[in-house]
XYZ file of C-alpha atoms in Angstrom:
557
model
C 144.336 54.854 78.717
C 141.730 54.485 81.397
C 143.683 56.980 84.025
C 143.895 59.002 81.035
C 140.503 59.591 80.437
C 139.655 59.785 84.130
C 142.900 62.470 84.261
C 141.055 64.681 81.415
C 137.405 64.304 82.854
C 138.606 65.046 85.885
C 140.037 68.164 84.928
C 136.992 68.867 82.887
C 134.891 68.961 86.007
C 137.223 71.465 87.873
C 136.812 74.162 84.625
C 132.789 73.597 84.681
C 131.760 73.379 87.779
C 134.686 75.427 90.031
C 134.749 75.948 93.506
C 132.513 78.916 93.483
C 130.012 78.368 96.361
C 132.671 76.444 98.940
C 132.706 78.389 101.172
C 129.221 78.750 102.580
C 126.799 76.951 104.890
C 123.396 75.827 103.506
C 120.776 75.644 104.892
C 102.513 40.187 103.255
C 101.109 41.971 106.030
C 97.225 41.792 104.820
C 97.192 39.780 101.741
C 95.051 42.210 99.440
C 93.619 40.942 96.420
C 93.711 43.243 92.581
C 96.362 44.242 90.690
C 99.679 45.034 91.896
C 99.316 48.238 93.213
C 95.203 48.750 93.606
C 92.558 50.951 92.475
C 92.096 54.789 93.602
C 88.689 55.230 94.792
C 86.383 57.911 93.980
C 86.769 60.782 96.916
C 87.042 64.487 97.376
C 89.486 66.763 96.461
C 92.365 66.858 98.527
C 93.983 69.807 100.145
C 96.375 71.289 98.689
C 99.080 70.248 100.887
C 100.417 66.769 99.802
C 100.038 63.849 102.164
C 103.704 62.471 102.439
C 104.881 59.172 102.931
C 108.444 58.452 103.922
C 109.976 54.110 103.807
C 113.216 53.927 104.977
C 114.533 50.423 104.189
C 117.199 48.835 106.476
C 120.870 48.114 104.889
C 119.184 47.360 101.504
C 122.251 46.734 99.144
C 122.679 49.492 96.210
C 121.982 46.362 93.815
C 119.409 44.825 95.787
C 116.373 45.567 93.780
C 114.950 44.552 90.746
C 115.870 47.758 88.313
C 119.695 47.720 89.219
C 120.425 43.998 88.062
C 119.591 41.828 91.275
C 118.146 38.085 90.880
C 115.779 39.054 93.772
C 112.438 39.837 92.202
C 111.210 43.613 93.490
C 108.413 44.190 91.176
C 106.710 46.393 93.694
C 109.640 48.799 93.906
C 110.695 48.173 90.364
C 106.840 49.450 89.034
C 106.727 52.503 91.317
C 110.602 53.334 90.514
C 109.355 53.315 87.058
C 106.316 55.603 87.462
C 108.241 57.915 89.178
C 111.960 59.434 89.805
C 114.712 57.096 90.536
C 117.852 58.686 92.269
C 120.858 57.788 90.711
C 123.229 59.924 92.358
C 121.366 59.882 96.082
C 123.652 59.378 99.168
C 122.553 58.496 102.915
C 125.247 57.462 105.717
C 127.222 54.594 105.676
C 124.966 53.843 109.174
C 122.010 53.374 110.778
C 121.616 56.191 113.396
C 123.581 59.031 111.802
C 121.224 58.700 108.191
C 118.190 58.943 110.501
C 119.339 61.983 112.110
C 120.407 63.836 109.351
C 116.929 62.718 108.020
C 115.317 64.256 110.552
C 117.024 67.278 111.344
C 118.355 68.619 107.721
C 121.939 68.562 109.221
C 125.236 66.983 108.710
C 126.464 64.754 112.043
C 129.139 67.444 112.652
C 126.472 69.460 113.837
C 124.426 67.325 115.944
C 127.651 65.700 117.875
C 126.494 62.232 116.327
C 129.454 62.077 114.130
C 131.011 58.782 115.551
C 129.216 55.374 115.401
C 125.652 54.808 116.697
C 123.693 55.080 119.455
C 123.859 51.926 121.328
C 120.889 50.945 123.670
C 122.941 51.087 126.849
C 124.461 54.838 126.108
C 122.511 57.893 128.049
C 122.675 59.413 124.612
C 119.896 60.919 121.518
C 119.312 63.302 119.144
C 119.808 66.894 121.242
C 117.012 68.129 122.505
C 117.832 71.378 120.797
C 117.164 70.010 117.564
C 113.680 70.986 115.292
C 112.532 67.950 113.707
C 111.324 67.210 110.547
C 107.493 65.988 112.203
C 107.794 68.993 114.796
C 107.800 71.279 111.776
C 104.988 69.598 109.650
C 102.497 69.934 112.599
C 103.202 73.509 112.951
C 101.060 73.267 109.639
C 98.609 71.179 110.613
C 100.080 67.691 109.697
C 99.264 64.453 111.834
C 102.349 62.986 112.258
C 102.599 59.245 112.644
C 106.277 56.983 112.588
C 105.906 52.972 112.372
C 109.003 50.997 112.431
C 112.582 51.415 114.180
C 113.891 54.773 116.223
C 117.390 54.368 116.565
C 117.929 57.894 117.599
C 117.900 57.365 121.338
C 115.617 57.040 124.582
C 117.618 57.115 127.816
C 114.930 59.897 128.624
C 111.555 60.423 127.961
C 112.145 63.589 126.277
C 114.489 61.864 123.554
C 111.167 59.744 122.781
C 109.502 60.240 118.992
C 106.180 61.190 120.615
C 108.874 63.908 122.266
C 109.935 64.328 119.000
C 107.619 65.761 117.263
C 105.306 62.586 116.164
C 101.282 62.130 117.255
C 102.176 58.467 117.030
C 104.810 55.532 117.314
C 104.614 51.838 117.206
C 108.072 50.248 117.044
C 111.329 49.469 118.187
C 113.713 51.424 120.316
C 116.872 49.814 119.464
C 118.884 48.884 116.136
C 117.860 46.003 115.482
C 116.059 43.083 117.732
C 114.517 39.158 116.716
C 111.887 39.930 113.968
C 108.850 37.775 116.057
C 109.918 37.956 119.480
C 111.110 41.997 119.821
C 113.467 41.234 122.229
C 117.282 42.176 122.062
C 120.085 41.428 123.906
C 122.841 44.211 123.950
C 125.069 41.649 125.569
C 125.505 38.228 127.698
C 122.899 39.105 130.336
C 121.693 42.567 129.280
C 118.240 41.530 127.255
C 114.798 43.164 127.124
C 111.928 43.089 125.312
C 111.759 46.393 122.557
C 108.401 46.788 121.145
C 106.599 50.570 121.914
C 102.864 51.770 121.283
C 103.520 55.292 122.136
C 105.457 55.450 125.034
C 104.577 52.058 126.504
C 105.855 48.857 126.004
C 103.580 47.126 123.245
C 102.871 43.764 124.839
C 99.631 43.560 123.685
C 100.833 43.616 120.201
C 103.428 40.211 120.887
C 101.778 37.844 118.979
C 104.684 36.226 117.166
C 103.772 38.549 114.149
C 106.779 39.122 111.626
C 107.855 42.717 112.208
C 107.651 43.860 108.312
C 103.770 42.560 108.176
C 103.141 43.676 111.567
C 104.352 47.580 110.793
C 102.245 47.263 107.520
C 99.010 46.559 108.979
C 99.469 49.498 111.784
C 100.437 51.553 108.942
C 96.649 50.452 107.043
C 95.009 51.131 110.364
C 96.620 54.299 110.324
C 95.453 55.278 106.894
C 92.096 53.768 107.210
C 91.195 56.018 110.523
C 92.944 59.093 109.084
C 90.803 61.601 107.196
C 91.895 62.005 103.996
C 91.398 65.565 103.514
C 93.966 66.408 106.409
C 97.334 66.260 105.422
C 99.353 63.380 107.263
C 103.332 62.702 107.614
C 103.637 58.542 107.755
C 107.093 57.805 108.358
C 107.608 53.928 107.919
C 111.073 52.751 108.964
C 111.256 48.864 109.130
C 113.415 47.157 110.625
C 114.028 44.860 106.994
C 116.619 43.763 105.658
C 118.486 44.600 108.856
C 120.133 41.510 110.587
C 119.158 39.095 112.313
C 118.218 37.067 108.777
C 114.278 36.134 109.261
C 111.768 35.824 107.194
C 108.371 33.582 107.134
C 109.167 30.477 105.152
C 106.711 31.085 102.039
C 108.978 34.289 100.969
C 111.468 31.428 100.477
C 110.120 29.785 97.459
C 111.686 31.731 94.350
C 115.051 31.662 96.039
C 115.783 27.621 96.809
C 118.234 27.947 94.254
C 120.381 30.666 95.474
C 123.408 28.357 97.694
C 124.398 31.217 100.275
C 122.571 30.769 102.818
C 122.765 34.585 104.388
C 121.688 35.743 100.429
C 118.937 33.188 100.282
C 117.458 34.127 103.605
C 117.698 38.394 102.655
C 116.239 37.307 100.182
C 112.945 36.057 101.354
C 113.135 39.151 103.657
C 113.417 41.680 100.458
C 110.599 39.896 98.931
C 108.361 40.625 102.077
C 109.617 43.882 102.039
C 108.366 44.297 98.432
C 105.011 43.232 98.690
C 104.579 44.578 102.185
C 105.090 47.923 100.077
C 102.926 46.950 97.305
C 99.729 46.623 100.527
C 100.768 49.969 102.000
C 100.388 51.463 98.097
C 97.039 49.614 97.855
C 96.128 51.322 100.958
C 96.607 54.805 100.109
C 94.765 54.170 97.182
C 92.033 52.850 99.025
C 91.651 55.048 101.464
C 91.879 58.287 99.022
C 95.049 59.437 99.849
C 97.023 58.359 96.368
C 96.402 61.435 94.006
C 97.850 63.755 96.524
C 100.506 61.518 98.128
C 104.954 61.899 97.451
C 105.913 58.686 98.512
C 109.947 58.546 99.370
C 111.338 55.521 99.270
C 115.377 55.019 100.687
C 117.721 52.503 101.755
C 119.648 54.151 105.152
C 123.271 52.521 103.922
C 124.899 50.206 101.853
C 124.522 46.305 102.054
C 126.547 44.005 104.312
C 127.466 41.172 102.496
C 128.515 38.887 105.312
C 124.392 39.768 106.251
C 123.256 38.751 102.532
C 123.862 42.066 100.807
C 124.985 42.685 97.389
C 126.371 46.718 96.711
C 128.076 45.121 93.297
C 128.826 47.194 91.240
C 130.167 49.754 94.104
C 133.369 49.538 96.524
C 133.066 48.712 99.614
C 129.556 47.956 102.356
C 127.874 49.239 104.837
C 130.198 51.233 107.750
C 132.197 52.217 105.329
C 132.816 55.851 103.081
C 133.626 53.657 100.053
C 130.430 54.215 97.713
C 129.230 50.903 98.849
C 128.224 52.483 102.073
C 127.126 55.673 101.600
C 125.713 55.481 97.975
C 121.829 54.203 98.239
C 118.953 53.183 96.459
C 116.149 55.987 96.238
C 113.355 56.994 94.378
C 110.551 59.213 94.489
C 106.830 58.046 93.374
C 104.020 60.797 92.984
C 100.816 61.963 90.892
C 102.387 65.216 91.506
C 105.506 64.888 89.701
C 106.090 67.043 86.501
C 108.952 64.468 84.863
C 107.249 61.166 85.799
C 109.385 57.782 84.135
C 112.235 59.449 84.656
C 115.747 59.220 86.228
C 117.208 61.889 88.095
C 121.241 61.448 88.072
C 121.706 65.424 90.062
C 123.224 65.619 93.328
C 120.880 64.150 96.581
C 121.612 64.079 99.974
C 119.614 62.671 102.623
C 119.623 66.433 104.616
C 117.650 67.687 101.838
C 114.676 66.049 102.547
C 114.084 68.341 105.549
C 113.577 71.376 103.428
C 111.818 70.018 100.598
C 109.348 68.223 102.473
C 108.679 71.462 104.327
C 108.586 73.312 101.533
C 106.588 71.070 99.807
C 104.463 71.178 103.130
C 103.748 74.843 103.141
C 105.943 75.541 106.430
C 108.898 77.772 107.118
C 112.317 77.272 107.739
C 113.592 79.227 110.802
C 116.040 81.611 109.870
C 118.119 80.907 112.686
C 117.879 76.743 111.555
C 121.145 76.344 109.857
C 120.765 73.855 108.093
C 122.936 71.174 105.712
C 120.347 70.186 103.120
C 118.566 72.006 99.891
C 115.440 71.790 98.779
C 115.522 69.464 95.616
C 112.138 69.113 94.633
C 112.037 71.080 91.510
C 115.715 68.830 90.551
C 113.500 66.378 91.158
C 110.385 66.550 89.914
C 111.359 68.812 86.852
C 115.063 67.616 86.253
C 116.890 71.358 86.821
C 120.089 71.512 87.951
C 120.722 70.530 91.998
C 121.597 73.016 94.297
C 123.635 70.692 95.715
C 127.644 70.812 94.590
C 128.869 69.279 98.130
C 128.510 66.647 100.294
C 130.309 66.427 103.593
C 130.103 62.606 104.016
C 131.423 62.639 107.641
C 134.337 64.094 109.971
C 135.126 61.307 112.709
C 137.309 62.845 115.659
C 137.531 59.529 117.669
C 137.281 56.815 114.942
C 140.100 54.789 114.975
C 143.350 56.908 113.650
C 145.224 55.977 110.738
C 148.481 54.111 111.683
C 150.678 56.385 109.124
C 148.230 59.712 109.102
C 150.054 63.064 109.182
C 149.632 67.007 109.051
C 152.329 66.431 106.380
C 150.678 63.944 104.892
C 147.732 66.578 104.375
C 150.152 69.184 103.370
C 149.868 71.094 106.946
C 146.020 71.998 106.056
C 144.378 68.396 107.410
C 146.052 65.648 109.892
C 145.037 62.313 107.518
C 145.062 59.790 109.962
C 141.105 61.359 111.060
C 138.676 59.113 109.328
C 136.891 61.560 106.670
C 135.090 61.626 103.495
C 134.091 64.371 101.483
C 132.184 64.785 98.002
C 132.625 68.420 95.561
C 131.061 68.222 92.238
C 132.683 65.210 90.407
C 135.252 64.738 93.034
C 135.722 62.708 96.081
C 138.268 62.319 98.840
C 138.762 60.399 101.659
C 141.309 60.358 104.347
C 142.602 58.264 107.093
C 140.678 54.715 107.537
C 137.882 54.610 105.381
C 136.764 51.049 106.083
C 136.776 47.763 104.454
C 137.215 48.411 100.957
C 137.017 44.930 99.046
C 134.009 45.056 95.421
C 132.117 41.829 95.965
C 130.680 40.478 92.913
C 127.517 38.423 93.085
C 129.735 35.351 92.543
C 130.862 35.877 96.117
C 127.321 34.640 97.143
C 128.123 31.260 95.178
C 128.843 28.631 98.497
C 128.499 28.940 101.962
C 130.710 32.595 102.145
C 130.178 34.967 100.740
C 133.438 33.943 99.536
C 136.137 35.718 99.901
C 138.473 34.053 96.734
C 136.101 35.651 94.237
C 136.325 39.662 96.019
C 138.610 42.253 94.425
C 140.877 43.638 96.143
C 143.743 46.390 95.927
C 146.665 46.252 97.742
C 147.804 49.962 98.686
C 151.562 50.909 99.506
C 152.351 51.424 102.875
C 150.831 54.412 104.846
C 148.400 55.437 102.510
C 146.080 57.416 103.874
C 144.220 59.930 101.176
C 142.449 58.445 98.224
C 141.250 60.880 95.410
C 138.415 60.034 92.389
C 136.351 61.312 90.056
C 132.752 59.860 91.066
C 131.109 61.072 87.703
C 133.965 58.948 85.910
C 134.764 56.197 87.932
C 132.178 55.478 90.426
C 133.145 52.558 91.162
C 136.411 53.682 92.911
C 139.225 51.907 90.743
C 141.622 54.646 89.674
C 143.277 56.770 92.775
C 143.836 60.713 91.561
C 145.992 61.707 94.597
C 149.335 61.789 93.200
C 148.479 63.130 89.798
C 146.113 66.012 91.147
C 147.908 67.550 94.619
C 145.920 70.580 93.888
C 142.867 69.327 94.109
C 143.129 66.988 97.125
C 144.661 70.474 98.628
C 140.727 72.664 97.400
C 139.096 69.460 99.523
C 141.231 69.169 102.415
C 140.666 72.617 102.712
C 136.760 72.081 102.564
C 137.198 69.694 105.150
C 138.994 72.211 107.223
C 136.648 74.622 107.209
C 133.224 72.065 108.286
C 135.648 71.343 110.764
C 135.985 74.801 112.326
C 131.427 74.479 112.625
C 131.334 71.249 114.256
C 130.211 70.534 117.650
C 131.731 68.270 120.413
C 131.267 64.555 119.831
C 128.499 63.071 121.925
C 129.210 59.577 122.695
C 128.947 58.418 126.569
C 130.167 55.482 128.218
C 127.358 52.918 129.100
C 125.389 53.473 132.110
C 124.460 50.200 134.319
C 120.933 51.663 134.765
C 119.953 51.252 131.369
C 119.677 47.168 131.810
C 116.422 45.952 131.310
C 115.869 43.957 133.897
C 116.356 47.490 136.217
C 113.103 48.444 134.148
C 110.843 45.626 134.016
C 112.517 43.514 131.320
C 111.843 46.216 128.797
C 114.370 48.602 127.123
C 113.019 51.806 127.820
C 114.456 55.568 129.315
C 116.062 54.976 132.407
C 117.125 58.375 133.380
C 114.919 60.111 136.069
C 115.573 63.854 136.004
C 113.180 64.096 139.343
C 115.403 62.030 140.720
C 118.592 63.706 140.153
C 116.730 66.744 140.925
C 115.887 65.575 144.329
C 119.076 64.911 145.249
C 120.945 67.949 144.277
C 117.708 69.580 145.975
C 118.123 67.969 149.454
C 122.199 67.992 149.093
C 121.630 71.407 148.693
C 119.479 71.335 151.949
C 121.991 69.766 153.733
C 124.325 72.163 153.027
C 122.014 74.808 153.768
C 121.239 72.951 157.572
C 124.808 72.632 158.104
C 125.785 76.173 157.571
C 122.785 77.669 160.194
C 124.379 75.351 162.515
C 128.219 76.532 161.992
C 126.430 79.701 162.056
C 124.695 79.955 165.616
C 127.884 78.055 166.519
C 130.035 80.979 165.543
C 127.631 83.260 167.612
């Protein structure tokens, strides 16, 4: 009865929405006393150009706040949710680097060469120079542009730096993730440095022992309070929470004693901090006059881990991975200058579209010759029209590992299935080759020491599978496979997939270079590459040569 349903909805989906526009290219840090999210304070009138304010939250599960079901309290995010737009059909990337540099660019990772894995501290890799960023594009306007909280995106060279990047201002880490008081990481045995920047210096002023979530929130107040208020600014707040390793200050502990898992009780605590460090960085803005002509974004950058603490319940699947679990985030928007405020938008989001909307929204221009992946959505948004959006191209993985029984055949000669790939049009989704771990885990799971693996679902695929077909809008959690009963259809998206394919760029993903080790650079991970250097030598190689062929020369004569 169920497939039955799905079988008839699913067809429904292909007669409404078609295929039509396929095949183009589209562009307690501060404790603050009041109420919960302060009082605006009598100012001038702002400019017309909105002061935006963009959190990302770190592997936040899709059920880990208050309005989706979870026993960890979020009032903070539940209250501003509610004021505002919450995105109930918003998708990121299953990980950490390649959401933040579709974030910033507007583009899919097929188009960047960032479409395998992350960065990882010891690779001479980042975002390609060649790249406009988001910040780069909202100064051409006159926006101060200021980013607190993790990078991610690369720093083997000074030029891949976010000061490079386009921002007046950093203070954060480097790396993925790091100790939450100390700021130091270790990559592996022996290779360890400290990863805390002001600018483009190491911050060691700044090591106090200070837990990273309150620590980003009071730069973030300094920020605002220094600012003037009539001049539009970009704040882009990334912490590092609820990111592993599992800290939090013990007080953020109290309302979750009860909860057995350990990993759950300590994200926990970390969530809560999260949620009130939110609630002071609200209070700010209102304090400071910023609040009637603010957008405030707020997004998770992937699905929870549950072996971290994470819940993505009721979703497939976790963080890594292309099940909805991974990709398939929590997101709102919260602003004075919403039309449809209290309202839920359930339209097609990516996280490229918040390139052009925010520039848009900004006043700036797109380059023409910026081909971008994302749409502007604020009028879905703000005034709940239709998305622009049909398609999502979730990712195209050239080097993941291949899928054991993957064939050209099995793709019906159009796509080789054993490439790792994932692919959203309108109500349908396909993914081929290994899509990651797959299990639901239900928030019994989190009952003992675990999460326990006895209470996960599981399904048991026959042998060789490797393409998976579903209708999102029907089944979103991922329980009834299409394939067999609509060949056609996995044919239109394998297809799709073939032709991103044909636009993407080489995969950038270097072995590790020996001279990024901190201890080369005084204990601090930092950009190691010295174009001088390399410079110098080809210059006097070159010299040599040149020396060595005046001598052969007169030795001719």
């Amino acid at each position: 009865m169920v497939a039955a349903v799905l079988t008839g909805l699913s067809l429904l989906s292909l007669l409404t929405c078609g295929y039509l526009a396929w095949g183009s290219r589209r562009g307690g840090a501060g404790e603050v006393p009041g109420n919960l999210l302060g009082e605006e304070p009598a100012g001038g009138a702002p400019r017309s150009q909105p002061h935006i304010i963009f959190i990302l939250a770190d592997d936040q599960g899709f059920r880990d706040v208050g309005y989706h079901g979870s026993e960890i309290r979020t009032p903070t995010l539940d209250k501003l949710a509610a004021e505002g737009v919450k995105l109930e059909n918003y998708y990121v990337q299953p990980m950490c680097t390649p959401s933040r540099s579709q974030l910033i660019t507007g583009k899919y990772q097929i188009h960047t060469g960032l479409q395998h894995s992350i960065i990882r501290p010891t690779q001479p890799n980042c975002l390609p120079l060649d790249n406009v960023t988001l910040p780069q594009k909202l100064k051409e306007v006159g926006y101060s542009t200021h980013m607190v909280g993790k990078w991610h995106l690369g720093f083997y060279r000074k030029e891949c730096m976010p000061t490079q990047r386009g921002f007046d201002s950093f203070f954060g880490s480097l790396l993925g993730s790091g100790d939450y008081y100390t700021h130091f990481k270790c990559d592996s045995p022996g290779i360890c440095g400290y990863d805390l920047y002001e600018n483009d210096n190491a911050a060691w002023d700044h090591d106090n022992g200070i837990y990273s979530t309150q620590m980003y929130t009071q730069k973030v107040q300094q920020i605002l309070a220094s600012h003037n208020p009539r001049k539009p600014i970009f704040l882009y707040v990334a912490y590092q929470a609820v990111h592993s390793p599992l800290q939090a200050p013990g007080r953020y502990f109290e309302h979750y004693r009860s909860i057995n898992n350990i990993n759950r009780r300590r994200y926990a605590a970390m969530l809560a901090c999260l949620d009130e460090a939110i609630n002071n960085v609200t209070i700010a803005l209102r304090k400071y006059g910023y609040y009637e002509n603010s957008i405030i974004i707020y997004s998770s950058d992937n699905g929870g881990q549950p072996m971290a603490g994470g819940s993505n319940w009721p979703l497939r699947g976790s963080k890594g991975t292309y099940w909805e679990g991974g990709i398939r985030a929590v997101g709102f928007v919260h602003s004075p200058l919403l039309k449809n405020k209290g309202s839920v938008c359930k339209e097609l989001v990516h996280i490229t579209d918040w390139f052009p909307t925010l520039i848009t929204l900004a006043e700036g221009q797109i380059d023409e010759d910026i081909q971008l992946d994302g749409y502007d959505v604020w009028e879905t948004i703000s005034e709940g029209r239709r998305s622009p959006r049909v398609d999502i191209l979730h990712n195209i993985d050239p080097i993941y590992t291949k899928a054991k029984n993957g064939s050209w055949a099995a793709g019906y000669g159009i796509w080789n299935t054993a490439i790792q790939s994932a692919i959203r049009v309108n109500h349908w989704k396909l993914l081929t080759g290994n899509p990651g771990y797959s299990d639901w885990v239900p928030p019994q799971a989190f009952s003992n020491a675990g999460p326990n693996r006895w209470h996960n679902e599981r399904v048991s695929w026959s042998a060789g599978k490797t393409v998976w077909l579903f209708n999102i809008t029907a089944d979103p959690y991922e329980r009834v496979d299409l394939s067999a009963r609509h060949p056609e259809v996995v044919k239109q998206l394998l297809r799709r997939l073939s032709q991103f394919n044909k636009t993407a760029v080489p995969v950038r993903y270097p072995p590790k270079d020996p001279r990024s080790n901190p201890k080369l650079n005084g204990g601090v991970w930092g950009p190691w590459f010295k174009e001088d250097e390399k410079k110098k030598k080809s210059d006097k190689s070159k010299g040599v040569n040149k020396q060595k062929k005046s001598k052969d020369k007169k030795k001719a004569n």
